[in-house]
Short mmCIF file of C-alpha atoms and ligand atoms in Angstrom, two decimals:
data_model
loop_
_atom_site.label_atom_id
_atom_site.label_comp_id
_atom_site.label_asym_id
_atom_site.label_seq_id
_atom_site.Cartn_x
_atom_site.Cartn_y
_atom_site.Cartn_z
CA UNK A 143 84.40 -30.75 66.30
CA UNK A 144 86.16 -29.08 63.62
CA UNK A 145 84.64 -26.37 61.33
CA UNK A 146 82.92 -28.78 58.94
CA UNK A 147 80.12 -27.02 57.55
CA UNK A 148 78.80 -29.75 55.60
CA UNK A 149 79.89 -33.13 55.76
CA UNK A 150 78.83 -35.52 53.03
CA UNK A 151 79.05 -39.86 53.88
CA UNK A 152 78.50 -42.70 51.35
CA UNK A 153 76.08 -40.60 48.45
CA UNK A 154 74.57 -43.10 46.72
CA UNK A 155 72.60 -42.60 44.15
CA UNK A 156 71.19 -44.83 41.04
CA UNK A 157 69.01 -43.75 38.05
CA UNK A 158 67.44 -46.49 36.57
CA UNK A 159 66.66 -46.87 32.93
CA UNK A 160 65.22 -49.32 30.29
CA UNK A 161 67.37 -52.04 30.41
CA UNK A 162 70.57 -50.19 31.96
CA UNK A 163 71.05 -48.16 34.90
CA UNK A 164 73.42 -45.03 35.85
CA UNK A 165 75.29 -45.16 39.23
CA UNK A 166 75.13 -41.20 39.19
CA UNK A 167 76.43 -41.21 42.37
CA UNK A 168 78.31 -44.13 43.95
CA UNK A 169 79.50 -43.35 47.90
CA UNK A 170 80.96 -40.09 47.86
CA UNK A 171 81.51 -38.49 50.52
CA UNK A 172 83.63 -34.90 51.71
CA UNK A 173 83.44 -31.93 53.68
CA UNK A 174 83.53 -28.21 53.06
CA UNK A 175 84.51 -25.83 56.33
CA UNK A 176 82.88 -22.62 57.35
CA UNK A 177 83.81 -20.40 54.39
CA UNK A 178 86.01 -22.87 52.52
CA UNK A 179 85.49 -23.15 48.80
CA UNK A 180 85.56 -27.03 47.40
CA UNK A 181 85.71 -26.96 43.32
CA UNK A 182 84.29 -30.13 41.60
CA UNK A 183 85.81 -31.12 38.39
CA UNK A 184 84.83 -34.31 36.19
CA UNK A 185 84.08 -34.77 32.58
CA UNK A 186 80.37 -34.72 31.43
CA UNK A 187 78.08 -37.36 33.14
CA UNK A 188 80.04 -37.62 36.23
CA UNK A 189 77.66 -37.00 38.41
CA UNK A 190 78.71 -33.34 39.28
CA UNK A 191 75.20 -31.79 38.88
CA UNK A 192 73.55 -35.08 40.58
CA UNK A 193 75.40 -34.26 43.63
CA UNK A 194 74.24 -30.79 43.85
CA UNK A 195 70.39 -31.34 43.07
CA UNK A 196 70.66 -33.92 46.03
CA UNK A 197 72.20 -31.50 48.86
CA UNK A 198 69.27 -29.46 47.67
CA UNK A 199 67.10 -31.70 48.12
CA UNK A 200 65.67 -31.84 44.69
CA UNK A 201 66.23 -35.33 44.46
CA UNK A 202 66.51 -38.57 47.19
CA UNK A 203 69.32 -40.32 47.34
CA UNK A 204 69.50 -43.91 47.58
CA UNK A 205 71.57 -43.91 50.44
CA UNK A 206 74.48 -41.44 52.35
CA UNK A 207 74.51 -38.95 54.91
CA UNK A 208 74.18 -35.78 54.71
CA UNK A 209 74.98 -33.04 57.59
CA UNK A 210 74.76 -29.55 57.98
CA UNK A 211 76.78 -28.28 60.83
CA UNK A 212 76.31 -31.54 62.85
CA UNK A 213 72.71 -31.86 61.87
CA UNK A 214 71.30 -34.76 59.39
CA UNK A 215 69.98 -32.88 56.73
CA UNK A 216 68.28 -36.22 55.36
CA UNK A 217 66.16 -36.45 58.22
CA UNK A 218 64.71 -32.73 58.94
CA UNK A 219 61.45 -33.10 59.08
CA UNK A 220 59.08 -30.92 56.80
CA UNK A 221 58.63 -28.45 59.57
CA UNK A 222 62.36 -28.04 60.28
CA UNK A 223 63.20 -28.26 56.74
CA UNK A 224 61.03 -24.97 56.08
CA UNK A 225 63.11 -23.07 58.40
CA UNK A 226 66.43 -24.02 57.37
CA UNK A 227 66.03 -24.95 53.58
CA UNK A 228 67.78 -21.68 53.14
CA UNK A 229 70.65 -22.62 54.58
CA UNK A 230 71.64 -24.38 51.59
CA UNK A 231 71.04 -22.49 47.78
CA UNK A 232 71.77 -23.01 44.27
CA UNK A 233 72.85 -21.12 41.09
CA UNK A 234 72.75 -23.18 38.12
CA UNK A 235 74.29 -22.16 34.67
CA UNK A 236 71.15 -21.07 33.03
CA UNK A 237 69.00 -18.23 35.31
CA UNK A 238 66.35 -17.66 32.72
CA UNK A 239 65.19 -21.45 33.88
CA UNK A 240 64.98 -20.91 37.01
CA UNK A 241 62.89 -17.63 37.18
CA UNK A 242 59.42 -16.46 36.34
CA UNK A 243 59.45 -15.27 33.04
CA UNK A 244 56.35 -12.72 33.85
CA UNK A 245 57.19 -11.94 37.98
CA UNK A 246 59.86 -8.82 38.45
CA UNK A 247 62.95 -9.54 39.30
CA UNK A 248 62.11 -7.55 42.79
CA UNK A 249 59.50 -9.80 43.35
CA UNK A 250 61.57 -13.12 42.18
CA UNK A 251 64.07 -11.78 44.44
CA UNK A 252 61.98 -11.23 47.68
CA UNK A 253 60.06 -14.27 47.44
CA UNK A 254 62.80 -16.39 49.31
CA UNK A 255 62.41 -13.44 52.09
CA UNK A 256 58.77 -13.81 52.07
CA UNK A 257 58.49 -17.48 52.53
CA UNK A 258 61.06 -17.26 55.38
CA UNK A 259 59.38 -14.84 56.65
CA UNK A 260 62.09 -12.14 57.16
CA UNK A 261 61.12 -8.96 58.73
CA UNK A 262 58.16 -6.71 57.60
CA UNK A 263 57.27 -5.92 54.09
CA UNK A 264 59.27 -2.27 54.60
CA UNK A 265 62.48 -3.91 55.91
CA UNK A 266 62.25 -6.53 53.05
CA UNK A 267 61.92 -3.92 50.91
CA UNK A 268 65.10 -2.57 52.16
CA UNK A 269 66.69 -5.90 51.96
CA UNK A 270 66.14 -5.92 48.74
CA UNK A 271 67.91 -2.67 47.69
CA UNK A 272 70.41 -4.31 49.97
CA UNK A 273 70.63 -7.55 48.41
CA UNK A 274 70.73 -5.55 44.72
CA UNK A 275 73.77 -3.65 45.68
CA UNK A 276 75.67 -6.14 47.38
CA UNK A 277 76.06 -8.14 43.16
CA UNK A 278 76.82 -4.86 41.85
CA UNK A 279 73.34 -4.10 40.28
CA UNK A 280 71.23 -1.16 40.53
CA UNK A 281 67.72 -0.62 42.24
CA UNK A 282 65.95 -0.05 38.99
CA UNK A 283 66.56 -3.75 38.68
CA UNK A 284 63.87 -4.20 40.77
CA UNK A 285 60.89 -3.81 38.36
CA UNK A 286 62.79 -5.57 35.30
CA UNK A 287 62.08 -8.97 34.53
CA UNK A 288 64.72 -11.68 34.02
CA UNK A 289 64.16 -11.50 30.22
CA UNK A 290 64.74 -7.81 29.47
CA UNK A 291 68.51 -8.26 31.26
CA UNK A 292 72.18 -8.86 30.38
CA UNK A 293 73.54 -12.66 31.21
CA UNK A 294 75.52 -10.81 33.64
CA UNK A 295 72.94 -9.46 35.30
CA UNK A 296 70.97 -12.00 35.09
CA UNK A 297 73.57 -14.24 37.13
CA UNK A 298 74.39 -11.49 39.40
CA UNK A 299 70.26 -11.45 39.63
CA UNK A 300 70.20 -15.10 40.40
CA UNK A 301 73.10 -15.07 43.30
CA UNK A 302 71.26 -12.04 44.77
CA UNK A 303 68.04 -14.82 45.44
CA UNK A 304 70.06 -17.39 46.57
CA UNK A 305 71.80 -15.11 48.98
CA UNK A 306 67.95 -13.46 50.18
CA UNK A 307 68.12 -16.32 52.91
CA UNK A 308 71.20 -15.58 53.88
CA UNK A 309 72.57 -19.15 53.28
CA UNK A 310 75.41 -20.72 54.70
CA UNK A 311 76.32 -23.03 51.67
CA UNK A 312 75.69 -21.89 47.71
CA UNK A 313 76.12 -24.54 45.43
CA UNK A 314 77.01 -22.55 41.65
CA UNK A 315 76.97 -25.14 39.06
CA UNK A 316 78.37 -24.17 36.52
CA UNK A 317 76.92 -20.82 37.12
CA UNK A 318 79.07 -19.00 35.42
CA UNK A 319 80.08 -21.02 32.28
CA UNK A 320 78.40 -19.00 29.82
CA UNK A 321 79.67 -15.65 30.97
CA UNK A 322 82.38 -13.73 28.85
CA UNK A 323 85.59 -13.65 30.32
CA UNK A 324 85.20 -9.80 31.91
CA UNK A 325 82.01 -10.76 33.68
CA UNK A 326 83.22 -14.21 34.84
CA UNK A 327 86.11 -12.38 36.68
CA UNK A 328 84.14 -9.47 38.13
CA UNK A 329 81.84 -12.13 39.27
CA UNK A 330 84.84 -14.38 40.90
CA UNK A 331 85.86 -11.19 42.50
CA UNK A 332 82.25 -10.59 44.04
CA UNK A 333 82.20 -14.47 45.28
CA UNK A 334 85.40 -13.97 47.04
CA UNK A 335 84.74 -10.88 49.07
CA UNK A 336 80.94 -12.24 49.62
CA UNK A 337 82.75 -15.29 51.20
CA UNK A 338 85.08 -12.96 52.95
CA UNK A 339 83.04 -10.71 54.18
CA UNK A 340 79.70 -13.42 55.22
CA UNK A 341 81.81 -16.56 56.00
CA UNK A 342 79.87 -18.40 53.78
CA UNK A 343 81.21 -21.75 52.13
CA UNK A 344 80.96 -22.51 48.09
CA UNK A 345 80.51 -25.65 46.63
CA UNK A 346 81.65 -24.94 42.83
CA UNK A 347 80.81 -26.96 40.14
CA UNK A 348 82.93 -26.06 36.51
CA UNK A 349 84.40 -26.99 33.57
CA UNK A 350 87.19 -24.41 33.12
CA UNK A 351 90.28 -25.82 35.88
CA UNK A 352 91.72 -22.68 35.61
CA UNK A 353 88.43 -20.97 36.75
CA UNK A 354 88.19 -23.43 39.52
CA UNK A 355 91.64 -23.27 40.43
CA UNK A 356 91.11 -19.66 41.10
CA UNK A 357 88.48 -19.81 43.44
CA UNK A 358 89.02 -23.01 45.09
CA UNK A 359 90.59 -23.86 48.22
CA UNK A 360 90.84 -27.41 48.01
CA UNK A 361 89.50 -29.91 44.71
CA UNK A 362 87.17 -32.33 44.24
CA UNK A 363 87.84 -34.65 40.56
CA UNK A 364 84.61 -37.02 40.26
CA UNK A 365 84.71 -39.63 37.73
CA UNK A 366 81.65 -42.07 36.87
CA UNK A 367 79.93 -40.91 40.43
CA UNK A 368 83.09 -41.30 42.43
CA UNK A 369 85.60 -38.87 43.97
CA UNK A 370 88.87 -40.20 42.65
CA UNK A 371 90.59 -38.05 43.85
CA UNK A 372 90.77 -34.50 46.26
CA UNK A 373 93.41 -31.91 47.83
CA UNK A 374 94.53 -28.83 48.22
CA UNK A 375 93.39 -26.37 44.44
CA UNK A 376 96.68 -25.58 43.74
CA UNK A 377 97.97 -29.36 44.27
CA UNK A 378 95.35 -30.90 42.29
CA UNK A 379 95.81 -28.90 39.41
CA UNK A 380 99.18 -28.51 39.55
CA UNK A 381 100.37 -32.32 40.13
CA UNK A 382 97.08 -34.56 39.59
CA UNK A 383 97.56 -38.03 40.73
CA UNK A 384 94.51 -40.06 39.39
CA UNK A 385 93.96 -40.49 35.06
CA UNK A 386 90.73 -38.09 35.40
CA UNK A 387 92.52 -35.22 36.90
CA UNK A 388 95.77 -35.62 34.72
CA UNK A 389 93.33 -35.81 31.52
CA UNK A 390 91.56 -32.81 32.41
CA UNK A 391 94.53 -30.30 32.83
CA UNK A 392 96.07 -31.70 29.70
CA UNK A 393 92.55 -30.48 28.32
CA UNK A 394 93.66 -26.83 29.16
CA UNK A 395 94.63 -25.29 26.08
CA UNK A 396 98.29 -24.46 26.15
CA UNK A 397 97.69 -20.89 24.24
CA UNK A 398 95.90 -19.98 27.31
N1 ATP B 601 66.92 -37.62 36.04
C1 ATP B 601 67.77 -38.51 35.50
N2 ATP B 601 67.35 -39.68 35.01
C2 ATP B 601 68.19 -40.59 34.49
N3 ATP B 601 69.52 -40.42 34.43
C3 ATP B 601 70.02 -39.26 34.91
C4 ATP B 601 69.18 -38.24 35.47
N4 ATP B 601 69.97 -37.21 35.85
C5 ATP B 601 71.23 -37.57 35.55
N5 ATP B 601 71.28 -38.80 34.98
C6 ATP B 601 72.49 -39.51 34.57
O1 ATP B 601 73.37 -39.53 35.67
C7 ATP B 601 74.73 -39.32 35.25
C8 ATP B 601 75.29 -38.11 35.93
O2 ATP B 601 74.64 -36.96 35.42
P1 ATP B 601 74.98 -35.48 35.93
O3 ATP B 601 74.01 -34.55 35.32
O4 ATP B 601 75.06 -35.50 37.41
O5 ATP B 601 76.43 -35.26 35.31
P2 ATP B 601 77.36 -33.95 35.30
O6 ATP B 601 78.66 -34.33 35.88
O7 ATP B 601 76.63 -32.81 35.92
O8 ATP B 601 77.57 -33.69 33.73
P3 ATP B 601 77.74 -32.29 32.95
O9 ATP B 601 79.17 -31.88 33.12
O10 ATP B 601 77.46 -32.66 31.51
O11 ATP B 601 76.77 -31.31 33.48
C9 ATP B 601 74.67 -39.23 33.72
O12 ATP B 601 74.94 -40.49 33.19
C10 ATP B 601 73.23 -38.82 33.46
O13 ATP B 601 72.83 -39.27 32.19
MG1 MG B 602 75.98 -30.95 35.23
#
């Protein structure tokens, strides 16, 4: 086989409403290698977010496959699904939602660890300090909580968690849209030596092409739930074939 990480087939996906209904999702399908970074690009409401909340897990597609290094992720059962649900993790644009406004960030932190059950409480402890350093923060972080921190911080906070169970696959949507330009780089640099250093693969999920561009290997362009269209970064943005693609790098401001 070849070193398809993840291999998405015929996402479906259909939110019904009152008297209309949204084909979030309408049979996508792609891979991502071992270590290979796929951007996703699409205007608002093109299912971008949808796709990530259902390799997660957080929602049930209507139909598709889904597999993780050969394995139909769909069809873990709850048992198996405990032990490899970190496998895949997510950083979404906004950390403060995601986290326990009273725990410590320590404590938000090590909770992945605990549930897989990594190692004894002293060697978590060091995994911690571990996991701190390895996003560039310090071990005082530990006993802050996710309130009394920078929105740098608090993303570098957030990709610290996701990478506690040493995943193989971190979906970042949008995750780091509403950092200033400084911090969006240093954290681009950190994602990039993370994934050269751990192997592991990105799915990336923005609005800014030129962001994407930079840390993608190869692009996805979604359009009312479908891919319409996919290559190589620097192709895609460069010389987009379908109308979504070609609209969205004429978006790019020129004074840029
Ligand atoms: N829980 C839900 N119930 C009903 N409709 C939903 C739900 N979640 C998403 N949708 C609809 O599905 C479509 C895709 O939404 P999604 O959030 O995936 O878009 P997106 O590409 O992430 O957009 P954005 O760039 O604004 O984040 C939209 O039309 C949205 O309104
Ligand atoms: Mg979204």
């Amino acid at each position: 086989m070849s070193g398809d990480l993840l291999m998405v087939e015929g996402l479906s996906k259909r939110f019904a409403g009152r008297g209309r209904s949204v084909r979030a999702l309408d049979d996508v399908s792609f891979s991502i290698r071992k270590g290979e970074t796929l951007g996703i690009v699409g205007p608002s409401g093109s299912g971008k977010s949808t796709l990530a909340r259902v390799l997660l897990r957080l929602i049930e597609p209507d139909a598709g496959r889904i597999l993780i290094d050969g394995e139909d992720w769909r069809s873990l059962s709850p048992k198996a699904l405990r032990h490899r649900r970190g496998d895949i993790q997510m950083v979404f644009q906004d950390p403060l939602s995601a986290f326990n406004p009273r725990t410590t960030i320590g404590k938000a932190i090590m909770d992945p660890l605990r549930i897989h059950a990594v190692g004894k409480r002293h060697s978590r402890m060091a995994a911690l300090a571990e996991l701190l350093q390895r996003v560039g923060l310090s071990a005082d972080m530990a006993s802050r909580r996710i309130h009394e921190v920078s929105g740098g911080q608090r993303q570098r906070v957030a990709l610290a968690r996701a990478l506690a169970s040493r995943p193989r696959l971190v979906v970042l949507d949008e995750a780091l849209s509403a950092l200033d330009v400084s911090l969006r780089g240093q954290m681009l640099e950190l994602l990039v030596r993370l994934q050269r250093d751990e192997g592991i693969s990105f799915l990336f999920i923005g609005h800014d092409p030129a962001v994407v561009r930079m840390i993608s290997h190869r692009v996805a362009v979604m359009d009312q739930g479908r891919i319409v269209e996919t290559g190589d970064a620097d192709a895609v943005f460069s010389d987009p074939r379908s109308d979504t693609g070609k609209a969205l790098i004429a978006a790019i401001p020129t004074w840029r």
